[in-house]
XYZ file of N, CA and C in Angstrom:
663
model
N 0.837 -1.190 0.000
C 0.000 0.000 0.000
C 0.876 1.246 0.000
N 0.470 2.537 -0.727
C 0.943 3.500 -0.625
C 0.186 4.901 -0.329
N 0.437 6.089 -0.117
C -0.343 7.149 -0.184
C -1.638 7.129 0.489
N -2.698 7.965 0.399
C -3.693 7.863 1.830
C -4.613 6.416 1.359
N -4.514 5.537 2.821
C -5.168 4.292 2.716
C -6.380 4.046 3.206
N -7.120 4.038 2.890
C -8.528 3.750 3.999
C -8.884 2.239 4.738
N -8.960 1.608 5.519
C -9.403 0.594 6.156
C -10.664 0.390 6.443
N -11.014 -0.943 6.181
C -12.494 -1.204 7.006
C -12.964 -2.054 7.717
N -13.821 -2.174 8.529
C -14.119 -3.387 9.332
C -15.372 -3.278 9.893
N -15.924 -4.936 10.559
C -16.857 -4.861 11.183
C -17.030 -5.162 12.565
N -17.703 -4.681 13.717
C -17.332 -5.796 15.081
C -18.516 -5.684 15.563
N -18.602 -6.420 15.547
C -20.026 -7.272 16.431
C -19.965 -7.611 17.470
N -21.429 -7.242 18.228
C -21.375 -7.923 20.007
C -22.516 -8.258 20.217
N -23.050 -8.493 21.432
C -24.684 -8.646 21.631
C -24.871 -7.575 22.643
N -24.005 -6.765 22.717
C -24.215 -5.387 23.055
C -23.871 -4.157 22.426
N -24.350 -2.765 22.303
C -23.664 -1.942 21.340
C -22.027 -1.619 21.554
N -21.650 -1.600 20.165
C -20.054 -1.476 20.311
C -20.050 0.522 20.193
N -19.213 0.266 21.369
C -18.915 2.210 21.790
C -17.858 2.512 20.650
N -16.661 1.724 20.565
C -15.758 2.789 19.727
C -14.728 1.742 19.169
N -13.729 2.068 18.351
C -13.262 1.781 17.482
C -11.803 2.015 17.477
N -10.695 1.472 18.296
C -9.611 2.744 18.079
C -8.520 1.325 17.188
N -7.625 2.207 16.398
C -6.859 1.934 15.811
C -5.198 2.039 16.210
N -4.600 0.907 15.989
C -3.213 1.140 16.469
C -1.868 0.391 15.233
N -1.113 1.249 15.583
C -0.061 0.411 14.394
C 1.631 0.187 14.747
N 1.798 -0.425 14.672
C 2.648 -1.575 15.301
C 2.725 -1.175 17.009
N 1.705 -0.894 17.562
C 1.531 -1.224 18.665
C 0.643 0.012 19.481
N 0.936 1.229 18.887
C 1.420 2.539 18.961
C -0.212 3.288 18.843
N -0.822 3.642 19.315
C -1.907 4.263 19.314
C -2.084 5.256 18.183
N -3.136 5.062 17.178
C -3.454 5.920 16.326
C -4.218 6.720 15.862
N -5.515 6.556 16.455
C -6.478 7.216 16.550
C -7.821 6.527 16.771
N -8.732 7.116 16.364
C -10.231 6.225 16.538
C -10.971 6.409 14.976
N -11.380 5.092 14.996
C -12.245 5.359 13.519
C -13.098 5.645 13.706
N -13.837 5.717 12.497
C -15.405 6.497 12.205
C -16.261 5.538 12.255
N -17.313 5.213 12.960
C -18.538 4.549 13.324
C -17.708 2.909 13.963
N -19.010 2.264 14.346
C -18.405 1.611 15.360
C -18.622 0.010 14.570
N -19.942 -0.641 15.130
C -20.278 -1.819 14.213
C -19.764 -2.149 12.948
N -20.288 -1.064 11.927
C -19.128 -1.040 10.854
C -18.646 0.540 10.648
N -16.998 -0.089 10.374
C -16.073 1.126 10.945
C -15.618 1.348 9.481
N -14.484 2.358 9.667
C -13.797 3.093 8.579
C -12.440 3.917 9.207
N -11.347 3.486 9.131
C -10.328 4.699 9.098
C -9.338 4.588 7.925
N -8.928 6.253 7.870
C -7.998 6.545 6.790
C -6.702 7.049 7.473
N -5.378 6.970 6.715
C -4.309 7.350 7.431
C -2.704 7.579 5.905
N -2.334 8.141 5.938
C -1.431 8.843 4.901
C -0.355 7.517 5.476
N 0.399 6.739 4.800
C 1.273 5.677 4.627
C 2.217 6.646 4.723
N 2.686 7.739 4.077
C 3.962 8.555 3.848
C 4.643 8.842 5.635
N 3.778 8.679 6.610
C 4.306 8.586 8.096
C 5.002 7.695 8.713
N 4.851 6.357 7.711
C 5.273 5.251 7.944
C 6.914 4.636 6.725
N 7.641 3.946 7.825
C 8.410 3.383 6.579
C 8.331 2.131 5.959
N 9.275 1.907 4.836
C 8.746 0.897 3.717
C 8.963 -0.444 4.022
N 7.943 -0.961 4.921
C 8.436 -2.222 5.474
C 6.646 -2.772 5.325
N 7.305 -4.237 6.295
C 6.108 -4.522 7.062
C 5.581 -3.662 8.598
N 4.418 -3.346 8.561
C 3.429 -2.648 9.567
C 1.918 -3.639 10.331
N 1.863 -3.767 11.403
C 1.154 -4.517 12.021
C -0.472 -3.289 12.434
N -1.349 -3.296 11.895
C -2.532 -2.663 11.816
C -3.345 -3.427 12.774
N -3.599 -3.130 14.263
C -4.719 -3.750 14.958
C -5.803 -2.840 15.191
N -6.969 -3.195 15.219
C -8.251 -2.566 15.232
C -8.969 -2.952 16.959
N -9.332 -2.749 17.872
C -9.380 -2.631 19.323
C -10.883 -2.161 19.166
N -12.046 -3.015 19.251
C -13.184 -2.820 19.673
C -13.777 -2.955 20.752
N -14.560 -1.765 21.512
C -15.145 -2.016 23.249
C -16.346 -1.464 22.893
N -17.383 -2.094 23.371
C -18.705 -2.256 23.997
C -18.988 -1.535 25.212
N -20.161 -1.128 25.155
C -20.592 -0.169 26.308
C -20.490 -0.923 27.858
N -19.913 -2.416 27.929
C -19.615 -2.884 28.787
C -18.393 -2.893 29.713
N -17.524 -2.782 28.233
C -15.854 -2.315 28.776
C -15.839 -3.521 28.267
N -15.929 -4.591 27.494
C -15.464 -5.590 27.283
C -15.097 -5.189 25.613
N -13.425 -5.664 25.303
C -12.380 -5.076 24.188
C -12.697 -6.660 23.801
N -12.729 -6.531 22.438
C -11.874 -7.656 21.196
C -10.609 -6.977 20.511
N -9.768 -7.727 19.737
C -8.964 -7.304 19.015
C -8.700 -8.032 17.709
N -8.374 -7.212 16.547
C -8.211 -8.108 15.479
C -7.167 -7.167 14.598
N -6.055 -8.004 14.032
C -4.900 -8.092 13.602
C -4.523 -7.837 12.367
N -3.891 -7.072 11.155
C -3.240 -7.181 10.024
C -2.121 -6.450 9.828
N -0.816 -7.580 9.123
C -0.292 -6.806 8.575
C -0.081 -6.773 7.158
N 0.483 -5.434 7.064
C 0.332 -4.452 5.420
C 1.966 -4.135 5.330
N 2.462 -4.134 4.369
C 3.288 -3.795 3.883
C 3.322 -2.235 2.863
N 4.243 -1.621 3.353
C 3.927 -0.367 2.823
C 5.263 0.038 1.626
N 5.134 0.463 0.589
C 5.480 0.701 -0.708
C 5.700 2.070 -1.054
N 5.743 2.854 -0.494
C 5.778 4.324 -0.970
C 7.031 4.785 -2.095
N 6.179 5.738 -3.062
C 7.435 5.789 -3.807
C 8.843 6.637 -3.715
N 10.118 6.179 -3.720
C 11.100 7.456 -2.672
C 10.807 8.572 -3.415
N 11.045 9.369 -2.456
C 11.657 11.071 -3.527
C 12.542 11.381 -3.714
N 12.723 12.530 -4.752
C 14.157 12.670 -4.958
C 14.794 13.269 -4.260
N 16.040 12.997 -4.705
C 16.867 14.152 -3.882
C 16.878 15.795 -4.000
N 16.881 16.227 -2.965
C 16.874 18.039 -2.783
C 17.391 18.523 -4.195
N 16.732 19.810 -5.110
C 17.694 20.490 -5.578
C 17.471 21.487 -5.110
N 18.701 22.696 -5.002
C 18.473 24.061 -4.465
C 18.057 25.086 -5.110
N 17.216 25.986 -4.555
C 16.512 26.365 -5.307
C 16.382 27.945 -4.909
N 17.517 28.443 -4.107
C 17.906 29.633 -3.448
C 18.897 30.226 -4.267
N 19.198 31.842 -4.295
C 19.915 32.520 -5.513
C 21.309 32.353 -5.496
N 22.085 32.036 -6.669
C 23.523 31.850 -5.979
C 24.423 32.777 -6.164
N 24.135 33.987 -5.706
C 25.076 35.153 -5.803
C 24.205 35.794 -4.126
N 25.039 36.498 -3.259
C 24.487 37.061 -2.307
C 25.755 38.275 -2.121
N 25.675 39.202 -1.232
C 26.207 40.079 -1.219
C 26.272 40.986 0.585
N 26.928 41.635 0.604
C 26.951 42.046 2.335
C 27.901 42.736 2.837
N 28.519 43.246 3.631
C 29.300 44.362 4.015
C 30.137 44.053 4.950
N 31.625 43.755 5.217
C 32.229 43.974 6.546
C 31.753 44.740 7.370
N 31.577 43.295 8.930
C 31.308 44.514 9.691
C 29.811 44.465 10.246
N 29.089 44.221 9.303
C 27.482 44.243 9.149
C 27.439 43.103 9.065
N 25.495 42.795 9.837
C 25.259 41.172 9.780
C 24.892 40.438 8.808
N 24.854 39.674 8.240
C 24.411 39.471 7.083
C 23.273 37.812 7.264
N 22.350 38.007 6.503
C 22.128 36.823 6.494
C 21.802 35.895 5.488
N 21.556 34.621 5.031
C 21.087 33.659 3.634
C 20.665 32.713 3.483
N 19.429 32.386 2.664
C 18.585 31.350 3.527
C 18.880 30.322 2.206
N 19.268 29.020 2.660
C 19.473 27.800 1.759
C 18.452 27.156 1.245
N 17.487 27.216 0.323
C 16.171 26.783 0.187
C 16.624 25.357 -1.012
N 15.792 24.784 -1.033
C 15.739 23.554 -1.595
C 14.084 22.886 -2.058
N 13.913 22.292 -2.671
C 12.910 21.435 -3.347
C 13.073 19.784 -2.323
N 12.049 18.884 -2.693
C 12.432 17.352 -2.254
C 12.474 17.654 -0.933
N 11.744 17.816 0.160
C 11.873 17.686 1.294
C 13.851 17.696 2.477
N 14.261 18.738 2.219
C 15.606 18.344 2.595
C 15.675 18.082 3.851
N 16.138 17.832 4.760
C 16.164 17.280 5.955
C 17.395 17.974 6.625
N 18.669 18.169 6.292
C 19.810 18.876 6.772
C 20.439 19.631 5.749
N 21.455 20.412 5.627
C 22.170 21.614 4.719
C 23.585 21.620 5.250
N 24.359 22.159 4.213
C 25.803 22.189 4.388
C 26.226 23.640 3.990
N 27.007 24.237 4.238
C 28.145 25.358 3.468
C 29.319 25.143 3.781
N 29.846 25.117 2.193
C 31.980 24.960 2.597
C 31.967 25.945 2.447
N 33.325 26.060 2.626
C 34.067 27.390 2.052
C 33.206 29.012 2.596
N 32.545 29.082 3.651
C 32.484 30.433 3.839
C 33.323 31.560 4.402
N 33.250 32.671 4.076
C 34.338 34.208 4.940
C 33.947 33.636 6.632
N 35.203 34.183 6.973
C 35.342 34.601 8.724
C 34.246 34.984 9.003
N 33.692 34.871 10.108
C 32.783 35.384 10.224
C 31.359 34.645 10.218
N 30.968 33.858 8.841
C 29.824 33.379 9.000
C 29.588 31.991 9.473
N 28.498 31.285 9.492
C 28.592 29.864 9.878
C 27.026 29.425 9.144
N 26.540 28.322 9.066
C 25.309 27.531 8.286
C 24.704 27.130 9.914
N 23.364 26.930 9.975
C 22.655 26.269 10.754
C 22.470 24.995 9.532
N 22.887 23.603 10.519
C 22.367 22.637 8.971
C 21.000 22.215 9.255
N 19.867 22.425 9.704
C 19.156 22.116 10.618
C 17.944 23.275 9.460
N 17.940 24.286 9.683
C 17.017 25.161 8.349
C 18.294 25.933 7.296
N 19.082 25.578 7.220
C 19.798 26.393 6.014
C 20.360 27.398 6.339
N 20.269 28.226 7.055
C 20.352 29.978 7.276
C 21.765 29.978 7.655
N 22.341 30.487 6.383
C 23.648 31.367 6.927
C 23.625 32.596 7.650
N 24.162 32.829 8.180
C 24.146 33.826 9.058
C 25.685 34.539 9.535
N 25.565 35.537 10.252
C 26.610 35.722 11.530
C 27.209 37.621 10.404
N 28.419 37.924 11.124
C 29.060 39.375 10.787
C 30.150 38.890 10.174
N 30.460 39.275 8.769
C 31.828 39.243 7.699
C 32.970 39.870 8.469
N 34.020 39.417 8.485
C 34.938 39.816 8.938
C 36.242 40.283 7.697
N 35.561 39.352 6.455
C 36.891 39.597 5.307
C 36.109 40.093 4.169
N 37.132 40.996 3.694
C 36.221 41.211 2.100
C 37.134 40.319 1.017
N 36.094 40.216 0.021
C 36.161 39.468 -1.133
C 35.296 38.761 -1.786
N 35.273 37.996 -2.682
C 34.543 37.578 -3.118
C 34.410 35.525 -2.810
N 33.535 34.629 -2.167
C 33.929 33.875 -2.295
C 33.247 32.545 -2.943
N 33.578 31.450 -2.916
C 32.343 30.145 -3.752
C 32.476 29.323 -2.783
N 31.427 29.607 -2.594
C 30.444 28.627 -0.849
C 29.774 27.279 -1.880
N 30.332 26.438 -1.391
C 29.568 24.950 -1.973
C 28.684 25.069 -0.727
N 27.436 25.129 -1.629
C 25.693 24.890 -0.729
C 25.491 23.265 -0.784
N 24.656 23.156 -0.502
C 23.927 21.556 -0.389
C 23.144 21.387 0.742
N 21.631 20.332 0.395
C 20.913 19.689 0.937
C 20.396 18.665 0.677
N 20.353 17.679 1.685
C 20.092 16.584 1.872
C 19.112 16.356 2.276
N 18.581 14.875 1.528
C 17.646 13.718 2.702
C 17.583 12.702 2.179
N 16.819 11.314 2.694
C 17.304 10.029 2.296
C 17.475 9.548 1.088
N 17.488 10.664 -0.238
C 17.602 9.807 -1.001
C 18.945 10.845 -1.555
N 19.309 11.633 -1.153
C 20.234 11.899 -1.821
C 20.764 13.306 -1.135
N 21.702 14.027 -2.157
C 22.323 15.355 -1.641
C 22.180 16.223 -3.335
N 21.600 17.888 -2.885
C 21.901 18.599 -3.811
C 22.727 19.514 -3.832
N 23.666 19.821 -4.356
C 24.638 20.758 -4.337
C 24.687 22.236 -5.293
N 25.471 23.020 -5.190
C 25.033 24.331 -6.151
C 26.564 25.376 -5.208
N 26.998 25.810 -5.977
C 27.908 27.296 -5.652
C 27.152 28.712 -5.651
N 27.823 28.764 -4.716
C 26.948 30.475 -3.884
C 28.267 31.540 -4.313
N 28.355 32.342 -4.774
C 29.251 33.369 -4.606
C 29.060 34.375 -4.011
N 29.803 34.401 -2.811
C 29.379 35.482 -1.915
C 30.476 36.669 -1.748
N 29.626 37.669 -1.969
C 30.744 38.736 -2.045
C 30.667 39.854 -0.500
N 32.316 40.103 -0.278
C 31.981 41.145 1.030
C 32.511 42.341 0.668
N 31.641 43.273 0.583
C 32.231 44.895 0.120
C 32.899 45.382 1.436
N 33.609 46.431 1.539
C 34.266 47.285 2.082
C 33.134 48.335 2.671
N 33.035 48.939 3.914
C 31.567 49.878 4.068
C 31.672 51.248 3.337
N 32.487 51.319 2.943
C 33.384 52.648 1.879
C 32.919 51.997 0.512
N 32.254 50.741 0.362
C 32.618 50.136 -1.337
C 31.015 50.618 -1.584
N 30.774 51.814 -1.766
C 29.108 52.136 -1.766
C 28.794 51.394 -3.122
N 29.530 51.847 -4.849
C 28.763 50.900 -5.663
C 29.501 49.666 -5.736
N 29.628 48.929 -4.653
C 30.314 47.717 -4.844
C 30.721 46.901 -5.979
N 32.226 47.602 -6.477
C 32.951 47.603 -7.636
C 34.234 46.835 -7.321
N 34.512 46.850 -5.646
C 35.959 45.832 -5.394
C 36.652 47.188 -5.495
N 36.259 48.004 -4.989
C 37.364 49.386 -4.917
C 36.844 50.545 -4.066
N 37.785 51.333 -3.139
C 37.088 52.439 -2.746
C 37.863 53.786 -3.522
N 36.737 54.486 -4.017
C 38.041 55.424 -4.511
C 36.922 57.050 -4.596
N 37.267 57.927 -5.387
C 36.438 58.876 -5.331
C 35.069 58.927 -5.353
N 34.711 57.955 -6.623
C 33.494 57.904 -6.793
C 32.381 56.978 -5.556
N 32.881 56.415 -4.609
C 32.073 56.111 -3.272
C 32.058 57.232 -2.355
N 33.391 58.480 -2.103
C 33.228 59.270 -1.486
C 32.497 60.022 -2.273
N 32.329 60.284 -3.413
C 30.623 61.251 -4.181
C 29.495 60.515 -3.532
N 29.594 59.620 -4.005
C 27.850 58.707 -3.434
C 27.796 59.151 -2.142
N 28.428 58.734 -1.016
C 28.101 59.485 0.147
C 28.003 60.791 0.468
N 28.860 61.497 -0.326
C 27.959 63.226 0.075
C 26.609 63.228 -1.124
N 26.683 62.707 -2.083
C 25.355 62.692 -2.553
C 24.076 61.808 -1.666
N 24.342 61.022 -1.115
C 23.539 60.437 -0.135
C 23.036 61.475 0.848
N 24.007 62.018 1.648
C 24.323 63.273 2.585
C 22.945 64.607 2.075
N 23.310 64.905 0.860
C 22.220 65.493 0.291
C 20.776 64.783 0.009
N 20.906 63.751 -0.419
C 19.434 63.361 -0.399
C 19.211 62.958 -2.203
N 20.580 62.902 -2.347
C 20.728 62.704 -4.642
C 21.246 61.521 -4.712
N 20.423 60.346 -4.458
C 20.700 59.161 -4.607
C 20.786 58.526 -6.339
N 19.687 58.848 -6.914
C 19.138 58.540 -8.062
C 19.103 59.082 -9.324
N 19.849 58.720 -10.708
C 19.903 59.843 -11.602
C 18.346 59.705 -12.175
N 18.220 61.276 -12.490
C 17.005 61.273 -13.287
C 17.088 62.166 -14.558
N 18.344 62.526 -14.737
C 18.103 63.228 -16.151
C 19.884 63.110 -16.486
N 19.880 63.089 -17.874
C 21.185 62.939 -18.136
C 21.887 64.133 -18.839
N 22.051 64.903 -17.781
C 23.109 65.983 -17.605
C 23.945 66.039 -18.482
N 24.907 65.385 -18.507
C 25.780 65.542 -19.126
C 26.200 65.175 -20.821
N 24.673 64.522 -21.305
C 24.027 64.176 -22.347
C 24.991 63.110 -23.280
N 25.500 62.456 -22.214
C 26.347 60.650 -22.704
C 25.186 59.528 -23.495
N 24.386 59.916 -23.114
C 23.552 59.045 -23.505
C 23.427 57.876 -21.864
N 23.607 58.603 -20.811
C 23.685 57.366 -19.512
C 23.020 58.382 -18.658
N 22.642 57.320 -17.970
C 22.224 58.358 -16.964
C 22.803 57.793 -15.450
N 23.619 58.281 -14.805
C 24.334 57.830 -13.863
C 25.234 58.215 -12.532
N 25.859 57.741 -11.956
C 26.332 58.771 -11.109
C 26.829 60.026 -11.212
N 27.757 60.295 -12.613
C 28.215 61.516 -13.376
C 26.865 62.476 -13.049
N 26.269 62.171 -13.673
C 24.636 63.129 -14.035
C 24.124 63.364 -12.221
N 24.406 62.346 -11.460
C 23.672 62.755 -10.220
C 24.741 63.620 -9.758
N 25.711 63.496 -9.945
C 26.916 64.540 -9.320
C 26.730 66.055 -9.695
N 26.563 65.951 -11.683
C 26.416 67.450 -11.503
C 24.929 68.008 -11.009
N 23.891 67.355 -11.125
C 22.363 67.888 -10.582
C 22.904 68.328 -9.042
N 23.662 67.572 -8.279
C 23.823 68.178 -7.042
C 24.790 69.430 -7.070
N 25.809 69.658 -8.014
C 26.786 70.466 -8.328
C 25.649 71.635 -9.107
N 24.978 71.436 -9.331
C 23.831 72.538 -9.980
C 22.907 73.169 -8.451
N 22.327 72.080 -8.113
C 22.401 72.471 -6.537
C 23.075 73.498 -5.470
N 24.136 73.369 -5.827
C 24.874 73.956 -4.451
C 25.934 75.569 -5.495
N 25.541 75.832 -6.668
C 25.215 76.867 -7.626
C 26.316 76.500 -8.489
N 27.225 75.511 -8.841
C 28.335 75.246 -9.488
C 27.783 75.545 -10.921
N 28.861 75.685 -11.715
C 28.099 76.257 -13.163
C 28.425 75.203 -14.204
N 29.065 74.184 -13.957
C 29.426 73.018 -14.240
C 28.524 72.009 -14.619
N 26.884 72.185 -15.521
C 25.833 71.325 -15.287
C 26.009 70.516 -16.413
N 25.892 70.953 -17.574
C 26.009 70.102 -18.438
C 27.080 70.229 -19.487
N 27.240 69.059 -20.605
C 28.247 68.948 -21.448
C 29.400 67.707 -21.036
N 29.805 67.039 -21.754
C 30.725 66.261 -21.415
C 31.960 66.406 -20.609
């Protein structure tokens, strides 16, 4: 048997039968539906792929129990193994906490990360990287999750900027100290292209703020 199973039976007394309870390999499972003639259902996928001992426990408004016996063998079909199914590029800041959640398909059961920066660590238990970068760079975290039928694997590249690396380029240099006094001002975003490159970009947000503060420097290459 596989997938949700239904059972049935009948029990007879020369008194009314009160209830119906169900047990499997020994283990209390619930109570079926009506008594004389009964009915329970139960999802096999709780159980593993063996033999299973199904007893049915009938009592009478007397207190007097019968019992009656089967076993079933259960068949379920395996699943596959995990694939991951979480983004494999992430990104984060020395310094700052960061966090990354290992998601997967196929029921995974535990999770791995090699290779991560100082600093972080995997719960294998739900996936979640976590913790504060201590190194910058860029690195390739072998992901993976598991369960009984297998392991999925996938490379994460995780990169750690510098808190100075505002467009995180792998460099600090003038153009992060612009972004922050343009931040400072409140000129995050280009919206017109100034300088008429055909881009519209930090250049263009630099001079709109340089137009700002009365510089005569607005447009032209």
């Amino acid at each position: 048997m596989s997938g949700i199973t239904v059972i049935t039976g009948v029990a007879t007394d020369n008194v009314v039968v009160s209830s119906v309870a169900v047990f499997i390999d020994g283990a209390a499972y619930g109570l079926a539906s009506g008594t004389a003639s009964w009915t329970f259902s139960f999802n096999t996928a709780a159980l593993t792929n063996s033999s299973h001992i199904i007893t049915a426990r009938a009592v009478d408004i007397s207190g007097n129990a019968a019992l009656a016996a089967v076993t079933v063998v259960v068949n379920n079909p395996g699943i596959s193994a995990p694939v991951i199914t979480s983004a494999l590029t992430s990104t984060g800041t020395i310094g700052t906490a960061l966090s990354y959640q290992i998601t997967a398909v196929n029921s995974p059961v535990s999770f791995s990360a090699a290779g991560l920066p100082a600093g972080l660590s995997v719960n294998t238990v739900t996936g979640l990287i976590s913790g504060t970068p201590a190194t910058i760079g860029t690195s390739s975290v072998a992901i993976s999750a598991a369960n009984s039928s297998g392991t999925g694997s996938a490379s994460l590249a995780l990169s750690v900027y510098s808190a100075c690396d505002l467009n995180q380029d792998g460099s600090t240099n003038v153009v992060d100290v612009q972004l922050q006094v343009n931040q400072a001002l409140g000129a995050t975003a280009c919206t017109s292209d100034l300088n008429r490159d055909g881009l519209c970009n930090v250049i263009d947000v630099q001079r709109g703020v340089n137009a700002g503060l009365g510089g005569p420097c607005v447009v032209g290459p």
